[in-house]
PDB file of C-alpha atoms in Angstrom:
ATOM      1  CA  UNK W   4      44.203  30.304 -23.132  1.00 62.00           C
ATOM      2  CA  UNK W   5      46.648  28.628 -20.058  1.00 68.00           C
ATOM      3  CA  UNK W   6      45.308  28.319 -16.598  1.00 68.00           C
ATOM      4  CA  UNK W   7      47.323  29.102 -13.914  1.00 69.00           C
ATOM      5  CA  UNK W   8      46.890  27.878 -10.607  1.00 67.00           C
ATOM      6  CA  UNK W   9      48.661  30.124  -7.533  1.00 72.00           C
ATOM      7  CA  UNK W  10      48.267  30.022  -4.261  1.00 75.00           C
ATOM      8  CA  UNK W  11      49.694  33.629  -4.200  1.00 79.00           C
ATOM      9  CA  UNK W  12      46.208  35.186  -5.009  1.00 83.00           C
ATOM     10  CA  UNK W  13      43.380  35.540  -1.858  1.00 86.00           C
ATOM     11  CA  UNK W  14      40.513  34.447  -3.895  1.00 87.00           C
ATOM     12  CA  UNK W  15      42.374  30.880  -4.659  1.00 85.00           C
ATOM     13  CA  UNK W  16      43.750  30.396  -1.230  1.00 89.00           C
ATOM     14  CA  UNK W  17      40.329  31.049  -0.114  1.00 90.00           C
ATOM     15  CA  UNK W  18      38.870  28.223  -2.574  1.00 90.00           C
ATOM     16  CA  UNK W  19      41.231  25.731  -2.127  1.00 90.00           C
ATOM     17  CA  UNK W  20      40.683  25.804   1.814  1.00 92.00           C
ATOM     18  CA  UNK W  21      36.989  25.108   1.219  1.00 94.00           C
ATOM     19  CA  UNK W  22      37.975  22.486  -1.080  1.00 93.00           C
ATOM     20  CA  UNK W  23      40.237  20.729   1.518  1.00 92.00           C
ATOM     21  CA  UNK W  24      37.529  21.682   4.319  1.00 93.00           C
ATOM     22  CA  UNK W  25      34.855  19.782   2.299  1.00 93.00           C
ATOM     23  CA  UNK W  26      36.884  16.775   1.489  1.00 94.00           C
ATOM     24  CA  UNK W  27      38.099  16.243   5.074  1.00 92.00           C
ATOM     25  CA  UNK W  28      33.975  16.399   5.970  1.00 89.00           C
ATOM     26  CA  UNK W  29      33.196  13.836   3.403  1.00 91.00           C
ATOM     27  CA  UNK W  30      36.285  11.750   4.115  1.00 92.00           C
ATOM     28  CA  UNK W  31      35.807  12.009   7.796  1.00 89.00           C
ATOM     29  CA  UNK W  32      32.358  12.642   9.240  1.00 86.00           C
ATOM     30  CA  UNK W  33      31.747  13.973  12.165  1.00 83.00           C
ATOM     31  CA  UNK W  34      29.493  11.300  14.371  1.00 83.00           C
ATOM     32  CA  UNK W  35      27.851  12.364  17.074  1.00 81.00           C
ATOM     33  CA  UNK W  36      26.719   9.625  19.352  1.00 79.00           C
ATOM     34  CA  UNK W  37      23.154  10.424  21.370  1.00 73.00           C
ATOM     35  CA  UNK W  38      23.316  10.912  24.274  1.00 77.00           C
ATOM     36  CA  UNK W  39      20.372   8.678  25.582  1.00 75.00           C
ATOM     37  CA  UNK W  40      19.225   5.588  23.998  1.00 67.00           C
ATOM     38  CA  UNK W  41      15.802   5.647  22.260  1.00 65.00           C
ATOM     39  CA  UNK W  42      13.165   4.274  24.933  1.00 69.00           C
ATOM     40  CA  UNK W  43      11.082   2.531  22.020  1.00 66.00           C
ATOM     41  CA  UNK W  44      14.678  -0.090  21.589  1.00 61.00           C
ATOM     42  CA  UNK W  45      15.594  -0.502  25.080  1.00 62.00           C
ATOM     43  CA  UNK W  46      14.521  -3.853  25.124  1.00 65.00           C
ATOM     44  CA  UNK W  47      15.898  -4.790  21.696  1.00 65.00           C
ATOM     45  CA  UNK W  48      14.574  -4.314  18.593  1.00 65.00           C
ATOM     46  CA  UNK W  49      12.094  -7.083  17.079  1.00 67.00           C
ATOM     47  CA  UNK W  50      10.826  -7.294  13.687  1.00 68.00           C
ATOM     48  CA  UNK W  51       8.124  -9.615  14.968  1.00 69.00           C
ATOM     49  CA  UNK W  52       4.935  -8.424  14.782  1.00 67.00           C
ATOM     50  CA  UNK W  53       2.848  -7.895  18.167  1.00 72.00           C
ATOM     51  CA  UNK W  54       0.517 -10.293  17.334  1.00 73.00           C
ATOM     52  CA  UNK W  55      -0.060 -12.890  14.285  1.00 69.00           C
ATOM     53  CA  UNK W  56      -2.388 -11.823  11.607  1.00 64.00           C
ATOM     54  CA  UNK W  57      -5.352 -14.419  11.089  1.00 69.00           C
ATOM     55  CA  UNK W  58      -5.029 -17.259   9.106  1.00 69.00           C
ATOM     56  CA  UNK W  59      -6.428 -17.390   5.979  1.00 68.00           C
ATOM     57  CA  UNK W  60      -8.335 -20.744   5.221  1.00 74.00           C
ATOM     58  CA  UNK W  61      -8.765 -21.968   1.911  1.00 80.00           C
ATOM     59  CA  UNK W  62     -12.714 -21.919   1.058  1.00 83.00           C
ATOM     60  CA  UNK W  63     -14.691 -21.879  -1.431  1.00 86.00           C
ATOM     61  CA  UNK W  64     -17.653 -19.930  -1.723  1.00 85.00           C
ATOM     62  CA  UNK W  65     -21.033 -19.712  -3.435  1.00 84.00           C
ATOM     63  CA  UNK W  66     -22.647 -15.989  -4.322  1.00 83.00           C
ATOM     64  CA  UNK W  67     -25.410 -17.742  -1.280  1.00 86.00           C
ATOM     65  CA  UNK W  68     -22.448 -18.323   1.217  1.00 88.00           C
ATOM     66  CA  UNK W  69     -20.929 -14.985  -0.066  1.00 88.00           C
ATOM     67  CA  UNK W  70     -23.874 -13.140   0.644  1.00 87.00           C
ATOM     68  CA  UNK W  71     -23.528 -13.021   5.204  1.00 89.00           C
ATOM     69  CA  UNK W  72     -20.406 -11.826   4.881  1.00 89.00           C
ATOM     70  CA  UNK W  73     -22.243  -8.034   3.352  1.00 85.00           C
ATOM     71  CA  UNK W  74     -20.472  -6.326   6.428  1.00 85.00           C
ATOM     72  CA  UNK W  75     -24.106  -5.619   8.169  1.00 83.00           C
ATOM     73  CA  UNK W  76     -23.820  -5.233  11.771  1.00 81.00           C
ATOM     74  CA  UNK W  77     -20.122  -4.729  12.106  1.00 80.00           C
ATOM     75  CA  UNK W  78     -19.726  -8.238  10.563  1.00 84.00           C
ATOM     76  CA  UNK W  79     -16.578  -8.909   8.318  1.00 87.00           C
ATOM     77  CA  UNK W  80     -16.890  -7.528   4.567  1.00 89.00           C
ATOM     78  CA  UNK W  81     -15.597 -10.138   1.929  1.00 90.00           C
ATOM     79  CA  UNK W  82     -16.018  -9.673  -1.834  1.00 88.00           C
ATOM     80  CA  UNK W  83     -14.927 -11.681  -5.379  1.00 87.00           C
ATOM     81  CA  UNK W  84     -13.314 -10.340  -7.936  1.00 85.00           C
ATOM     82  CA  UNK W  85     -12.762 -12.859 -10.881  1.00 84.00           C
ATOM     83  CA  UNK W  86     -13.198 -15.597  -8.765  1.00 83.00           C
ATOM     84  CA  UNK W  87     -11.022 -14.577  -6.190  1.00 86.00           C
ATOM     85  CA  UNK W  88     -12.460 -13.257  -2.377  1.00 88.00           C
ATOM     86  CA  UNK W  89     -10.762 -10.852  -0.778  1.00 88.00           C
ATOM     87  CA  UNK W  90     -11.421  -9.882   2.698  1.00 88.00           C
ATOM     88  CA  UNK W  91     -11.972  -5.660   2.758  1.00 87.00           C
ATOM     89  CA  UNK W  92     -12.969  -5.934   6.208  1.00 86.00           C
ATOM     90  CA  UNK W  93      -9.973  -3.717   7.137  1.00 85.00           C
ATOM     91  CA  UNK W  94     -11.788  -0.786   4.572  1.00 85.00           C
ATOM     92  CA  UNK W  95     -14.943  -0.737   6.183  1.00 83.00           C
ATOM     93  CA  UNK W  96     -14.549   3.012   4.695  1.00 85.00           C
ATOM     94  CA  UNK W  97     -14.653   2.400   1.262  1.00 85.00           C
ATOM     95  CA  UNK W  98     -16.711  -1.045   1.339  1.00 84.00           C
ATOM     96  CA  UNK W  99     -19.081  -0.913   4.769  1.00 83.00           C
ATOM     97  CA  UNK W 100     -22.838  -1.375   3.733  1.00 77.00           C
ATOM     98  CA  UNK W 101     -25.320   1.384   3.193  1.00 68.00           C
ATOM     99  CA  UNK W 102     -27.409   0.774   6.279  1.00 64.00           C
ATOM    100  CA  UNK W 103     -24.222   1.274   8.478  1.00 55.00           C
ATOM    101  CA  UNK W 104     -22.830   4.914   9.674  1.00 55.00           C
ATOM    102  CA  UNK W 105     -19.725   3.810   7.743  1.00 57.00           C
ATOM    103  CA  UNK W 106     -21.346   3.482   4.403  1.00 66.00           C
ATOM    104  CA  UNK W 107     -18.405   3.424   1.597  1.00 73.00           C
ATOM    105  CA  UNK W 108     -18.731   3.679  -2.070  1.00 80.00           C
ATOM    106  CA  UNK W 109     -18.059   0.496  -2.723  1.00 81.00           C
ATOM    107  CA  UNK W 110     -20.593  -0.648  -0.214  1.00 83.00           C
ATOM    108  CA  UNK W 111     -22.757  -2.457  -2.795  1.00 83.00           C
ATOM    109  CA  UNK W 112     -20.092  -4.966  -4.252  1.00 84.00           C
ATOM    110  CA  UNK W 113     -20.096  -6.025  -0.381  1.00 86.00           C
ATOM    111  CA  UNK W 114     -21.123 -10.051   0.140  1.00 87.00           C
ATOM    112  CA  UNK W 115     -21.133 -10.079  -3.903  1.00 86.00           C
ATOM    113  CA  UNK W 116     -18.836 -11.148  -6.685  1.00 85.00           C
ATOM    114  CA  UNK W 117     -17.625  -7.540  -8.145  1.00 84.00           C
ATOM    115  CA  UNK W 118     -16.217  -8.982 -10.888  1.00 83.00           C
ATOM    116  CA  UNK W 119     -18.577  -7.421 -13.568  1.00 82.00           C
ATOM    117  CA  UNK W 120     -18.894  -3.516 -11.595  1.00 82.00           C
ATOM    118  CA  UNK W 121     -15.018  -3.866 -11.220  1.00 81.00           C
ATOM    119  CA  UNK W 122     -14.624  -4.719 -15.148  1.00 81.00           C
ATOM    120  CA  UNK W 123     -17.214  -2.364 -16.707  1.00 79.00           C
ATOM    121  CA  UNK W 124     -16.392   0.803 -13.939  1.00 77.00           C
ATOM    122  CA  UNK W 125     -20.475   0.210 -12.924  1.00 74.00           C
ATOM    123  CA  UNK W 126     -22.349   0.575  -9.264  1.00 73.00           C
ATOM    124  CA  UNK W 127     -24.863  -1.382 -10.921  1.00 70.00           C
ATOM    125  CA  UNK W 128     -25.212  -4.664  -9.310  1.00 68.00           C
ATOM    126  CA  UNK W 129     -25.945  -7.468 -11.064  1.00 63.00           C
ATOM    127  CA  UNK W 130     -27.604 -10.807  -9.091  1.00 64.00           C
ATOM    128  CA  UNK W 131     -26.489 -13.929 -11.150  1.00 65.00           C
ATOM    129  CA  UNK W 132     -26.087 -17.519  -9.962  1.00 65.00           C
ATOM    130  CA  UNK W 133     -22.373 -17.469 -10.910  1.00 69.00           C
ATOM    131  CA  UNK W 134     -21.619 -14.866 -13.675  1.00 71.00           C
ATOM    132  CA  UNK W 135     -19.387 -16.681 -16.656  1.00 73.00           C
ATOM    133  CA  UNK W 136     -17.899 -12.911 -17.687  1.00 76.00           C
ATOM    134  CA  UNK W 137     -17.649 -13.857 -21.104  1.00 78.00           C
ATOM    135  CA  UNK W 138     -19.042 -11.111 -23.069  1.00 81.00           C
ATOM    136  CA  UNK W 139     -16.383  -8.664 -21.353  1.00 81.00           C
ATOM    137  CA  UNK W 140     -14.196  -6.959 -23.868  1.00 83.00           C
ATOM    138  CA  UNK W 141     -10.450  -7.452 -23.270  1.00 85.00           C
ATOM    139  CA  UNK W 142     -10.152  -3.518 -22.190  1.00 85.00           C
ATOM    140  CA  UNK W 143     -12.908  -4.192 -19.240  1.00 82.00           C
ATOM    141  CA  UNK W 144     -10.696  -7.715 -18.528  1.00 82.00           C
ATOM    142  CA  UNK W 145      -7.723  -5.606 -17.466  1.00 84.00           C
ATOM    143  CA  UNK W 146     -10.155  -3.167 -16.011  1.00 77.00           C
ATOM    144  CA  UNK W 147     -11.481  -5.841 -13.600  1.00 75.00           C
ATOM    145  CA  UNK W 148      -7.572  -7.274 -13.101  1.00 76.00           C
ATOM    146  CA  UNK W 149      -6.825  -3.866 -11.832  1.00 71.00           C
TER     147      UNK W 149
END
């Protein structure tokens, strides 16, 4: 079977202009330029932020000195996971107390090390000095690593 291409037939003519009208759009755009400038980059465009986020400090905390920070009257919400505290302050949703009108599920890992409810998928809480997590299996290890 030979192909033949001819110009001479309308169906072809018709294809190959689309093909040369689709080429010439992809070759050479079109660009339209606005016609006013976006208000929001008059003034230049900054990636800065508007203000600097807090610094964090480096501290070290006890489950005693961990314990204020339980998000009770619109106070700031830390919690420890594996040894690590994270400020959730910004989730109040999700981690706000249960005596608060934004109570979250998490509310009771609040002030607390979480490590142990985070690992074993638990709402329990569990009130030890400083819990070693050694009994955890390795499946509730990468549980609690997330």
């Amino acid at each position: 079977m030979v192909f033949s291409f001819n110009l001479g037939t309308p169906i072809n003519t018709a294809l190959f202009a689309y093909i040369l009208y689709s080429v010439q759009h992809i070759v050479f755009p079109t660009i339209s330029r606005p016609k006013t400038i976006p208000h929001e980059f008059k003034s230049g465009y900054s990636w800065m932020p508007k203000s600097h986020p807090p610094t964090v400090l480096f501290k070290n905390y006890s489950p005693k000195t961990l314990e204020p920070f339980n998000g009770k009257d619109g106070g700031r919400i830390l919690l420890a996971i594996n040894g690590i505290v994270f400020d959730v302050t910004a989730g109040r949703n999700f981690y706000g107390p249960s005596e608060s009108a934004t109570y979250g599920m998490y509310g009771n890992f609040a002030g607390r090390d979480a490590s142990r409810g985070m690992a074993k998928q638990s709402f329990d809480i569990v009130d030890q000095p400083i819990d070693s997590l050694e009994d955890l299996k390795p499946d509730e290890i990468d549980n609690m690593k997330g």
